[in-house]
Amino acid sequence: MYSKDINAICQRNLNMIDLGIDTDNELPRFNGPDNRYIYPGKDACKINSSVDEAMVLSNTGKGYGYTLNATVTAEPVRDLSLMLAYTHTVVKEISDNPGSQAASAWNNQASVNSPNQLGLQNSQYVTPNKIVGSLTYRIPTCSNQNGTSVGIYYTGYNAGRYSYTYSTDMNQDGVINDLMYIPKTKDELTFTDLKDGDEVLFTAAQQADAFWKFVNQDPYLKKHKGEYAEAYSASYPWVNRFDVKLAKDFTVKVGKSMNTLQVSFDILNIGNLFKDSWGVTKTNAVSNNGKVLKYEGVNEKNVPVYTMHYNTEGDEKQLISETFNTYKSTSNCWQLQVGLRYIFN
């Protein structure tokens, strides 16, 4: 299935200066491999200083999306049913409107050169890949009305997408949502000592080593070295979940009618019952939700300078070393569900 945007909604802040490309007032750029434009600061970016934003909604026809699906069903023997399906979804759009109003949707949009300068990007509201499967068997009995059914159900999917951005406003456009540049080599980015007052927590060399190790262990970053991170292009890890269902039917005679009382037992996410690391989703909270680096300014060569995010465990401070850890929630735990259903025949 293919869809094409005809009049999709996007936002533009008319109270913000433009890049000035092909004019005498073109904005300056950083030096180095990340040479994005540098705005003059949140307040200086405003055309009218007494107005925060002047949001204009417009239509665009640049977005598109498609879904590919393949489903196989089979009944190799009587009362045994098999099903397996795979769905791949791609959605590209200018803006997925990540806000409750025009201003918040504009400010929440990740970009390289400001939310006024957007191109096609992945939608954050899409499950890119998903597999579902089922195996059900109805155990033969003397009476079809008093049968027992057993089912195993599988779901595998990417648990969502996210963006790699800086934790501060690198390009000085007043929006703290700047997409990160992924270095091609370890020495492409410049770090400065990370301090707490006068105490040096981590030297520039320690951060450079730790960040390069982080890049090489990350499934998205290591494949896109030398590029700007794309909005919502990094995926959370694949999740495998199995559910099991056992249902027993009993014939109930009410007057002249023969009805059915069904008792069922469901174990949801049964893998987690046997091993606590099975069937669980991951979160990138341990890597500051994709905000791995903090922009600290420029050096004497007008090259961006960074520090790296760290976590505190007890009294020990550690530079981040992994992208994901387990999402601690009851939704990741196995669950037992008992059902009672009365069926009128």
PDB file of C-alpha atoms in Angstrom, residues 41-315:
ATOM      1  CA  GLY A  41      21.337  33.740  19.368  1.00  0.00           C
ATOM      2  CA  LYS A  42      17.747  33.230  20.488  1.00  0.00           C
ATOM      3  CA  ASP A  43      16.810  36.908  20.819  1.00  0.00           C
ATOM      4  CA  ALA A  44      18.934  38.154  17.911  1.00  0.00           C
ATOM      5  CA  CYS A  45      17.245  35.585  15.654  1.00  0.00           C
ATOM      6  CA  LYS A  46      13.938  37.402  16.024  1.00  0.00           C
ATOM      7  CA  ILE A  47      12.885  39.845  13.327  1.00  0.00           C
ATOM      8  CA  ASN A  48      10.536  41.490  15.828  1.00  0.00           C
ATOM      9  CA  SER A  49      12.069  41.328  19.315  1.00  0.00           C
ATOM     10  CA  SER A  50       8.718  41.853  21.046  1.00  0.00           C
ATOM     11  CA  VAL A  51       7.246  38.646  19.567  1.00  0.00           C
ATOM     12  CA  ASP A  52       8.348  35.135  20.501  1.00  0.00           C
ATOM     13  CA  GLU A  53       7.090  33.256  17.454  1.00  0.00           C
ATOM     14  CA  ALA A  54       4.953  34.106  14.467  1.00  0.00           C
ATOM     15  CA  MET A  55       3.833  30.662  13.408  1.00  0.00           C
ATOM     16  CA  VAL A  56       2.332  30.080   9.988  1.00  0.00           C
ATOM     17  CA  LEU A  57       0.758  26.778   9.019  1.00  0.00           C
ATOM     18  CA  SER A  58       1.154  25.765   5.409  1.00  0.00           C
ATOM     19  CA  ASN A  59       0.612  22.704   3.261  1.00  0.00           C
ATOM     20  CA  THR A  60       3.172  20.480   1.630  1.00  0.00           C
ATOM     21  CA  GLY A  61       2.933  17.592  -0.785  1.00  0.00           C
ATOM     22  CA  LYS A  62       6.452  16.238  -0.260  1.00  0.00           C
ATOM     23  CA  GLY A  63       5.654  13.405   2.154  1.00  0.00           C
ATOM     24  CA  TYR A  64       4.885   9.795   1.295  1.00  0.00           C
ATOM     25  CA  GLY A  65       4.624   6.379   2.868  1.00  0.00           C
ATOM     26  CA  TYR A  66       4.244   2.721   1.983  1.00  0.00           C
ATOM     27  CA  THR A  67       3.560  -0.573   3.707  1.00  0.00           C
ATOM     28  CA  LEU A  68       4.650  -4.008   2.505  1.00  0.00           C
ATOM     29  CA  ASN A  69       2.955  -7.048   3.988  1.00  0.00           C
ATOM     30  CA  ALA A  70       3.300 -10.781   3.445  1.00  0.00           C
ATOM     31  CA  THR A  71       1.075 -13.313   5.222  1.00  0.00           C
ATOM     32  CA  VAL A  72       1.197 -17.095   5.105  1.00  0.00           C
ATOM     33  CA  THR A  73      -1.481 -19.354   6.591  1.00  0.00           C
ATOM     34  CA  ALA A  74      -1.634 -23.137   6.668  1.00  0.00           C
ATOM     35  CA  GLU A  75      -3.574 -26.042   8.158  1.00  0.00           C
ATOM     36  CA  PRO A  76      -1.184 -28.973   7.721  1.00  0.00           C
ATOM     37  CA  VAL A  77      -3.405 -31.331   9.711  1.00  0.00           C
ATOM     38  CA  ARG A  78      -6.954 -31.137  10.931  1.00  0.00           C
ATOM     39  CA  ASP A  79      -7.507 -28.719  13.840  1.00  0.00           C
ATOM     40  CA  LEU A  80      -3.965 -27.277  13.563  1.00  0.00           C
ATOM     41  CA  SER A  81      -3.743 -23.709  12.225  1.00  0.00           C
ATOM     42  CA  LEU A  82      -0.532 -21.817  11.468  1.00  0.00           C
ATOM     43  CA  MET A  83      -0.064 -18.150  10.572  1.00  0.00           C
ATOM     44  CA  LEU A  84       3.001 -15.983   9.957  1.00  0.00           C
ATOM     45  CA  ALA A  85       2.981 -12.354   8.767  1.00  0.00           C
ATOM     46  CA  TYR A  86       5.627  -9.670   8.208  1.00  0.00           C
ATOM     47  CA  THR A  87       4.984  -5.934   7.774  1.00  0.00           C
ATOM     48  CA  HIS A  88       7.512  -3.298   6.717  1.00  0.00           C
ATOM     49  CA  THR A  89       6.467   0.354   6.957  1.00  0.00           C
ATOM     50  CA  VAL A  90       8.213   3.499   5.716  1.00  0.00           C
ATOM     51  CA  VAL A  91       6.844   7.019   6.202  1.00  0.00           C
ATOM     52  CA  LYS A  92       8.727  10.137   5.101  1.00  0.00           C
ATOM     53  CA  GLU A  93       7.393  13.587   5.942  1.00  0.00           C
ATOM     54  CA  ILE A  94       8.413  17.185   6.476  1.00  0.00           C
ATOM     55  CA  SER A  95       6.922  17.367   9.967  1.00  0.00           C
ATOM     56  CA  ASP A  96       5.109  14.822  12.094  1.00  0.00           C
ATOM     57  CA  ASN A  97       3.738  17.685  14.223  1.00  0.00           C
ATOM     58  CA  PRO A  98       5.257  16.602  17.577  1.00  0.00           C
ATOM     59  CA  GLY A  99       3.316  19.059  19.721  1.00  0.00           C
ATOM     60  CA  SER A 100      -0.113  20.144  20.906  1.00  0.00           C
ATOM     61  CA  GLN A 101       0.024  23.472  19.055  1.00  0.00           C
ATOM     62  CA  ALA A 102       1.942  25.031  16.184  1.00  0.00           C
ATOM     63  CA  ALA A 103       4.708  26.570  18.343  1.00  0.00           C
ATOM     64  CA  SER A 104       5.429  23.385  20.316  1.00  0.00           C
ATOM     65  CA  ALA A 105       5.298  21.255  17.159  1.00  0.00           C
ATOM     66  CA  TRP A 106       7.899  23.573  15.607  1.00  0.00           C
ATOM     67  CA  ASN A 107      10.168  23.665  18.686  1.00  0.00           C
ATOM     68  CA  ASN A 108      10.067  19.873  19.128  1.00  0.00           C
ATOM     69  CA  GLN A 109      11.279  19.237  15.584  1.00  0.00           C
ATOM     70  CA  ALA A 110      14.873  17.946  15.415  1.00  0.00           C
ATOM     71  CA  SER A 111      16.973  19.625  12.706  1.00  0.00           C
ATOM     72  CA  VAL A 112      20.475  20.626  11.628  1.00  0.00           C
ATOM     73  CA  ASN A 113      19.894  24.246  10.572  1.00  0.00           C
ATOM     74  CA  SER A 114      16.679  25.106  12.492  1.00  0.00           C
ATOM     75  CA  PRO A 115      13.092  23.849  12.196  1.00  0.00           C
ATOM     76  CA  ASN A 116      12.543  26.352   9.391  1.00  0.00           C
ATOM     77  CA  GLN A 117      14.970  24.348   7.234  1.00  0.00           C
ATOM     78  CA  LEU A 118      13.473  20.860   7.168  1.00  0.00           C
ATOM     79  CA  GLY A 119      13.670  18.182   4.521  1.00  0.00           C
ATOM     80  CA  LEU A 120      11.991  14.796   4.317  1.00  0.00           C
ATOM     81  CA  GLN A 121      12.595  12.677   7.395  1.00  0.00           C
ATOM     82  CA  ASN A 122      11.339   9.510   9.028  1.00  0.00           C
ATOM     83  CA  SER A 123       8.161   9.653  11.049  1.00  0.00           C
ATOM     84  CA  GLN A 124       8.536   8.931  14.760  1.00  0.00           C
ATOM     85  CA  TYR A 125       5.056   7.363  14.883  1.00  0.00           C
ATOM     86  CA  VAL A 126       5.865   4.252  12.864  1.00  0.00           C
ATOM     87  CA  THR A 127       6.818   0.677  13.713  1.00  0.00           C
ATOM     88  CA  PRO A 128       9.232   0.016  10.828  1.00  0.00           C
ATOM     89  CA  ASN A 129       9.279  -3.781  11.076  1.00  0.00           C
ATOM     90  CA  LYS A 130       6.896  -6.228  12.704  1.00  0.00           C
ATOM     91  CA  ILE A 131       6.394  -9.987  12.615  1.00  0.00           C
ATOM     92  CA  VAL A 132       3.374 -11.787  14.063  1.00  0.00           C
ATOM     93  CA  GLY A 133       2.721 -15.499  14.143  1.00  0.00           C
ATOM     94  CA  SER A 134       0.372 -17.994  15.742  1.00  0.00           C
ATOM     95  CA  LEU A 135       0.003 -21.733  16.226  1.00  0.00           C
ATOM     96  CA  THR A 136      -3.379 -22.960  17.462  1.00  0.00           C
ATOM     97  CA  TYR A 137      -4.555 -26.530  17.973  1.00  0.00           C
ATOM     98  CA  ARG A 138      -7.956 -27.778  19.028  1.00  0.00           C
ATOM     99  CA  ILE A 139      -7.586 -31.124  20.795  1.00  0.00           C
ATOM    100  CA  PRO A 140     -10.116 -33.569  19.357  1.00  0.00           C
ATOM    101  CA  THR A 141     -12.815 -34.830  21.726  1.00  0.00           C
ATOM    102  CA  CYS A 142     -15.882 -36.993  21.429  1.00  0.00           C
ATOM    103  CA  SER A 143     -18.028 -33.880  21.448  1.00  0.00           C
ATOM    104  CA  ASN A 144     -17.133 -30.830  19.371  1.00  0.00           C
ATOM    105  CA  GLN A 145     -18.812 -28.667  21.978  1.00  0.00           C
ATOM    106  CA  ASN A 146     -16.452 -29.706  24.815  1.00  0.00           C
ATOM    107  CA  GLY A 147     -13.157 -29.067  23.091  1.00  0.00           C
ATOM    108  CA  THR A 148      -9.840 -27.846  24.441  1.00  0.00           C
ATOM    109  CA  SER A 149      -7.770 -25.319  22.495  1.00  0.00           C
ATOM    110  CA  VAL A 150      -4.105 -24.459  22.862  1.00  0.00           C
ATOM    111  CA  GLY A 151      -2.505 -21.433  21.212  1.00  0.00           C
ATOM    112  CA  ILE A 152       0.981 -19.935  20.985  1.00  0.00           C
ATOM    113  CA  TYR A 153       1.218 -16.354  19.707  1.00  0.00           C
ATOM    114  CA  TYR A 154       4.370 -14.487  18.708  1.00  0.00           C
ATOM    115  CA  THR A 155       5.070 -10.800  18.164  1.00  0.00           C
ATOM    116  CA  GLY A 156       8.442  -9.366  17.126  1.00  0.00           C
ATOM    117  CA  TYR A 157       8.991  -5.679  16.404  1.00  0.00           C
ATOM    118  CA  ASN A 158      11.208  -2.622  16.608  1.00  0.00           C
ATOM    119  CA  ALA A 159      10.006  -0.815  19.717  1.00  0.00           C
ATOM    120  CA  GLY A 160      10.178   2.695  18.227  1.00  0.00           C
ATOM    121  CA  ARG A 161      12.552   5.328  16.885  1.00  0.00           C
ATOM    122  CA  TYR A 162      14.505   8.262  18.296  1.00  0.00           C
ATOM    123  CA  SER A 163      16.974  10.965  17.276  1.00  0.00           C
ATOM    124  CA  TYR A 164      20.555  11.779  18.263  1.00  0.00           C
ATOM    125  CA  THR A 165      20.693  15.456  19.247  1.00  0.00           C
ATOM    126  CA  TYR A 166      22.878  17.733  21.355  1.00  0.00           C
ATOM    127  CA  SER A 167      21.751  18.588  24.882  1.00  0.00           C
ATOM    128  CA  THR A 168      22.278  22.316  24.255  1.00  0.00           C
ATOM    129  CA  ASP A 169      21.537  24.774  21.445  1.00  0.00           C
ATOM    130  CA  MET A 170      24.537  24.273  19.190  1.00  0.00           C
ATOM    131  CA  ASN A 171      23.555  26.453  16.223  1.00  0.00           C
ATOM    132  CA  GLN A 172      22.185  29.216  18.513  1.00  0.00           C
ATOM    133  CA  ASP A 173      18.777  29.373  16.826  1.00  0.00           C
ATOM    134  CA  GLY A 174      16.964  29.264  20.157  1.00  0.00           C
ATOM    135  CA  VAL A 175      15.785  25.660  19.734  1.00  0.00           C
ATOM    136  CA  ILE A 176      17.472  22.934  21.814  1.00  0.00           C
ATOM    137  CA  ASN A 177      16.959  20.102  19.335  1.00  0.00           C
ATOM    138  CA  ASP A 178      19.986  20.140  17.026  1.00  0.00           C
ATOM    139  CA  LEU A 179      20.839  16.878  15.295  1.00  0.00           C
ATOM    140  CA  MET A 180      24.279  15.505  16.084  1.00  0.00           C
ATOM    141  CA  TYR A 181      27.161  15.191  13.659  1.00  0.00           C
ATOM    142  CA  ILE A 182      28.600  11.659  13.725  1.00  0.00           C
ATOM    143  CA  PRO A 183      32.392  11.828  13.307  1.00  0.00           C
ATOM    144  CA  LYS A 184      34.104   9.788  10.629  1.00  0.00           C
ATOM    145  CA  THR A 185      37.170   9.242  12.815  1.00  0.00           C
ATOM    146  CA  LYS A 186      37.940   9.502  16.511  1.00  0.00           C
ATOM    147  CA  ASP A 187      39.829  12.795  16.094  1.00  0.00           C
ATOM    148  CA  GLU A 188      37.166  14.678  14.109  1.00  0.00           C
ATOM    149  CA  LEU A 189      35.441  16.034  17.217  1.00  0.00           C
ATOM    150  CA  THR A 190      37.134  18.306  19.730  1.00  0.00           C
ATOM    151  CA  PHE A 191      36.486  17.778  23.442  1.00  0.00           C
ATOM    152  CA  THR A 192      37.300  19.926  26.440  1.00  0.00           C
ATOM    153  CA  ASP A 193      37.846  18.868  30.042  1.00  0.00           C
ATOM    154  CA  LEU A 194      34.596  18.166  31.868  1.00  0.00           C
ATOM    155  CA  LYS A 195      34.672  19.978  35.207  1.00  0.00           C
ATOM    156  CA  ASP A 196      32.658  20.349  38.364  1.00  0.00           C
ATOM    157  CA  GLY A 197      33.844  23.732  39.545  1.00  0.00           C
ATOM    158  CA  ASP A 198      37.643  23.504  39.551  1.00  0.00           C
ATOM    159  CA  GLU A 199      37.641  19.699  39.703  1.00  0.00           C
ATOM    160  CA  VAL A 200      38.299  17.897  36.437  1.00  0.00           C
ATOM    161  CA  LEU A 201      35.896  14.959  36.277  1.00  0.00           C
ATOM    162  CA  PHE A 202      37.029  13.690  32.875  1.00  0.00           C
ATOM    163  CA  THR A 203      39.814  14.940  30.624  1.00  0.00           C
ATOM    164  CA  ALA A 204      39.261  15.731  26.967  1.00  0.00           C
ATOM    165  CA  ALA A 205      41.225  12.600  26.002  1.00  0.00           C
ATOM    166  CA  GLN A 206      39.114  10.379  28.255  1.00  0.00           C
ATOM    167  CA  GLN A 207      35.930  11.707  26.693  1.00  0.00           C
ATOM    168  CA  ALA A 208      37.244  11.303  23.151  1.00  0.00           C
ATOM    169  CA  ASP A 209      38.116   7.653  23.849  1.00  0.00           C
ATOM    170  CA  ALA A 210      34.786   6.952  25.562  1.00  0.00           C
ATOM    171  CA  PHE A 211      32.736   8.602  22.818  1.00  0.00           C
ATOM    172  CA  TRP A 212      34.472   6.681  20.045  1.00  0.00           C
ATOM    173  CA  LYS A 213      33.849   3.418  21.896  1.00  0.00           C
ATOM    174  CA  PHE A 214      30.216   4.449  22.297  1.00  0.00           C
ATOM    175  CA  VAL A 215      29.901   5.153  18.553  1.00  0.00           C
ATOM    176  CA  ASN A 216      31.341   1.768  17.636  1.00  0.00           C
ATOM    177  CA  GLN A 217      28.997  -0.157  19.938  1.00  0.00           C
ATOM    178  CA  ASP A 218      25.888   1.697  18.733  1.00  0.00           C
ATOM    179  CA  PRO A 219      24.016   0.020  15.834  1.00  0.00           C
ATOM    180  CA  TYR A 220      23.020   3.320  14.198  1.00  0.00           C
ATOM    181  CA  LEU A 221      26.022   5.561  14.803  1.00  0.00           C
ATOM    182  CA  LYS A 222      28.636   3.076  13.583  1.00  0.00           C
ATOM    183  CA  LYS A 223      26.843   2.804  10.217  1.00  0.00           C
ATOM    184  CA  HIS A 224      26.578   6.564   9.638  1.00  0.00           C
ATOM    185  CA  LYS A 225      30.027   7.910  10.427  1.00  0.00           C
ATOM    186  CA  GLY A 226      30.783  11.195   8.699  1.00  0.00           C
ATOM    187  CA  GLU A 227      27.086  12.129   8.450  1.00  0.00           C
ATOM    188  CA  TYR A 228      24.536  14.167  10.317  1.00  0.00           C
ATOM    189  CA  ALA A 229      22.192  11.986  12.324  1.00  0.00           C
ATOM    190  CA  GLU A 230      18.762  11.894  10.696  1.00  0.00           C
ATOM    191  CA  ALA A 231      15.673  12.635  12.736  1.00  0.00           C
ATOM    192  CA  TYR A 232      13.978   9.498  14.092  1.00  0.00           C
ATOM    193  CA  SER A 233      16.295   7.157  12.210  1.00  0.00           C
ATOM    194  CA  ALA A 234      17.803   5.260  15.140  1.00  0.00           C
ATOM    195  CA  SER A 235      15.707   2.286  16.242  1.00  0.00           C
ATOM    196  CA  TYR A 236      15.199   0.707  19.632  1.00  0.00           C
ATOM    197  CA  PRO A 237      16.249  -2.964  19.842  1.00  0.00           C
ATOM    198  CA  TRP A 238      14.108  -5.750  18.451  1.00  0.00           C
ATOM    199  CA  VAL A 239      11.649  -7.288  20.929  1.00  0.00           C
ATOM    200  CA  ASN A 240      10.463 -10.921  20.873  1.00  0.00           C
ATOM    201  CA  ARG A 241       7.350 -11.832  22.835  1.00  0.00           C
ATOM    202  CA  PHE A 242       5.358 -15.041  23.139  1.00  0.00           C
ATOM    203  CA  ASP A 243       1.894 -15.510  24.645  1.00  0.00           C
ATOM    204  CA  VAL A 244       0.252 -18.863  25.461  1.00  0.00           C
ATOM    205  CA  LYS A 245      -3.474 -19.523  25.720  1.00  0.00           C
ATOM    206  CA  LEU A 246      -5.332 -22.572  27.004  1.00  0.00           C
ATOM    207  CA  ALA A 247      -9.134 -22.630  26.648  1.00  0.00           C
ATOM    208  CA  LYS A 248     -11.623 -25.299  27.702  1.00  0.00           C
ATOM    209  CA  ASP A 249     -15.262 -25.372  26.552  1.00  0.00           C
ATOM    210  CA  PHE A 250     -18.110 -26.850  28.617  1.00  0.00           C
ATOM    211  CA  THR A 251     -21.604 -27.513  27.305  1.00  0.00           C
ATOM    212  CA  VAL A 252     -24.355 -25.845  29.304  1.00  0.00           C
ATOM    213  CA  LYS A 253     -27.997 -26.788  28.730  1.00  0.00           C
ATOM    214  CA  VAL A 254     -30.456 -23.973  29.395  1.00  0.00           C
ATOM    215  CA  GLY A 255     -33.984 -25.002  28.594  1.00  0.00           C
ATOM    216  CA  LYS A 256     -33.885 -26.286  25.032  1.00  0.00           C
ATOM    217  CA  SER A 257     -30.682 -24.426  24.188  1.00  0.00           C
ATOM    218  CA  MET A 258     -27.186 -25.853  24.334  1.00  0.00           C
ATOM    219  CA  ASN A 259     -24.772 -23.041  25.131  1.00  0.00           C
ATOM    220  CA  THR A 260     -21.033 -22.981  25.914  1.00  0.00           C
ATOM    221  CA  LEU A 261     -19.110 -21.862  28.969  1.00  0.00           C
ATOM    222  CA  GLN A 262     -15.452 -21.249  28.169  1.00  0.00           C
ATOM    223  CA  VAL A 263     -12.703 -21.038  30.778  1.00  0.00           C
ATOM    224  CA  SER A 264      -9.344 -19.712  29.572  1.00  0.00           C
ATOM    225  CA  PHE A 265      -5.858 -19.208  30.957  1.00  0.00           C
ATOM    226  CA  ASP A 266      -3.437 -16.798  29.261  1.00  0.00           C
ATOM    227  CA  ILE A 267       0.224 -16.320  30.095  1.00  0.00           C
ATOM    228  CA  LEU A 268       1.326 -13.081  28.462  1.00  0.00           C
ATOM    229  CA  ASN A 269       5.032 -12.646  27.664  1.00  0.00           C
ATOM    230  CA  ILE A 270       5.721 -16.194  28.829  1.00  0.00           C
ATOM    231  CA  GLY A 271       9.439 -15.973  28.013  1.00  0.00           C
ATOM    232  CA  ASN A 272       9.867 -13.524  30.872  1.00  0.00           C
ATOM    233  CA  LEU A 273       8.505 -16.197  33.229  1.00  0.00           C
ATOM    234  CA  PHE A 274      11.583 -18.324  32.539  1.00  0.00           C
ATOM    235  CA  LYS A 275      14.240 -15.623  32.164  1.00  0.00           C
ATOM    236  CA  ASP A 276      13.963 -12.001  33.251  1.00  0.00           C
ATOM    237  CA  SER A 277      15.885 -10.721  30.222  1.00  0.00           C
ATOM    238  CA  TRP A 278      13.455 -12.287  27.699  1.00  0.00           C
ATOM    239  CA  GLY A 279      10.558 -10.377  26.220  1.00  0.00           C
ATOM    240  CA  VAL A 280      11.604  -6.990  27.592  1.00  0.00           C
ATOM    241  CA  THR A 281      11.877  -3.649  25.841  1.00  0.00           C
ATOM    242  CA  LYS A 282      14.937  -1.422  26.105  1.00  0.00           C
ATOM    243  CA  THR A 283      15.248   2.300  26.800  1.00  0.00           C
ATOM    244  CA  ASN A 284      18.002   4.766  25.914  1.00  0.00           C
ATOM    245  CA  ALA A 285      17.675   6.635  29.212  1.00  0.00           C
ATOM    246  CA  VAL A 286      21.138   5.360  30.157  1.00  0.00           C
ATOM    247  CA  SER A 287      22.547   7.344  27.205  1.00  0.00           C
ATOM    248  CA  ASN A 288      20.516  10.471  28.069  1.00  0.00           C
ATOM    249  CA  ASN A 289      17.805   9.681  25.504  1.00  0.00           C
ATOM    250  CA  GLY A 290      20.122  10.255  22.561  1.00  0.00           C
ATOM    251  CA  LYS A 291      21.612  13.497  23.924  1.00  0.00           C
ATOM    252  CA  VAL A 292      25.120  12.087  24.236  1.00  0.00           C
ATOM    253  CA  LEU A 293      27.108  15.285  23.707  1.00  0.00           C
ATOM    254  CA  LYS A 294      26.875  18.802  25.091  1.00  0.00           C
ATOM    255  CA  TYR A 295      28.001  21.721  22.934  1.00  0.00           C
ATOM    256  CA  GLU A 296      30.312  23.954  24.985  1.00  0.00           C
ATOM    257  CA  GLY A 297      31.286  26.626  22.444  1.00  0.00           C
ATOM    258  CA  VAL A 298      34.077  26.994  19.892  1.00  0.00           C
ATOM    259  CA  ASN A 299      37.861  27.103  20.113  1.00  0.00           C
ATOM    260  CA  GLU A 300      40.204  29.673  18.601  1.00  0.00           C
ATOM    261  CA  LYS A 301      39.725  28.053  15.161  1.00  0.00           C
ATOM    262  CA  ASN A 302      35.917  28.362  15.322  1.00  0.00           C
ATOM    263  CA  VAL A 303      35.624  24.565  15.655  1.00  0.00           C
ATOM    264  CA  PRO A 304      32.852  23.235  17.931  1.00  0.00           C
ATOM    265  CA  VAL A 305      33.950  21.911  21.337  1.00  0.00           C
ATOM    266  CA  TYR A 306      32.014  19.296  23.319  1.00  0.00           C
ATOM    267  CA  THR A 307      31.737  17.433  26.575  1.00  0.00           C
ATOM    268  CA  MET A 308      30.187  13.994  26.975  1.00  0.00           C
ATOM    269  CA  HIS A 309      27.270  12.969  29.156  1.00  0.00           C
ATOM    270  CA  TYR A 310      28.001  10.884  32.233  1.00  0.00           C
ATOM    271  CA  ASN A 311      25.929   8.920  34.745  1.00  0.00           C
ATOM    272  CA  THR A 312      26.353   8.758  38.504  1.00  0.00           C
ATOM    273  CA  GLU A 313      26.066   5.373  40.222  1.00  0.00           C
ATOM    274  CA  GLY A 314      26.374   5.763  43.952  1.00  0.00           C
ATOM    275  CA  ASP A 315      29.365   8.027  44.415  1.00  0.00           C
TER     276      ASP A 315
END
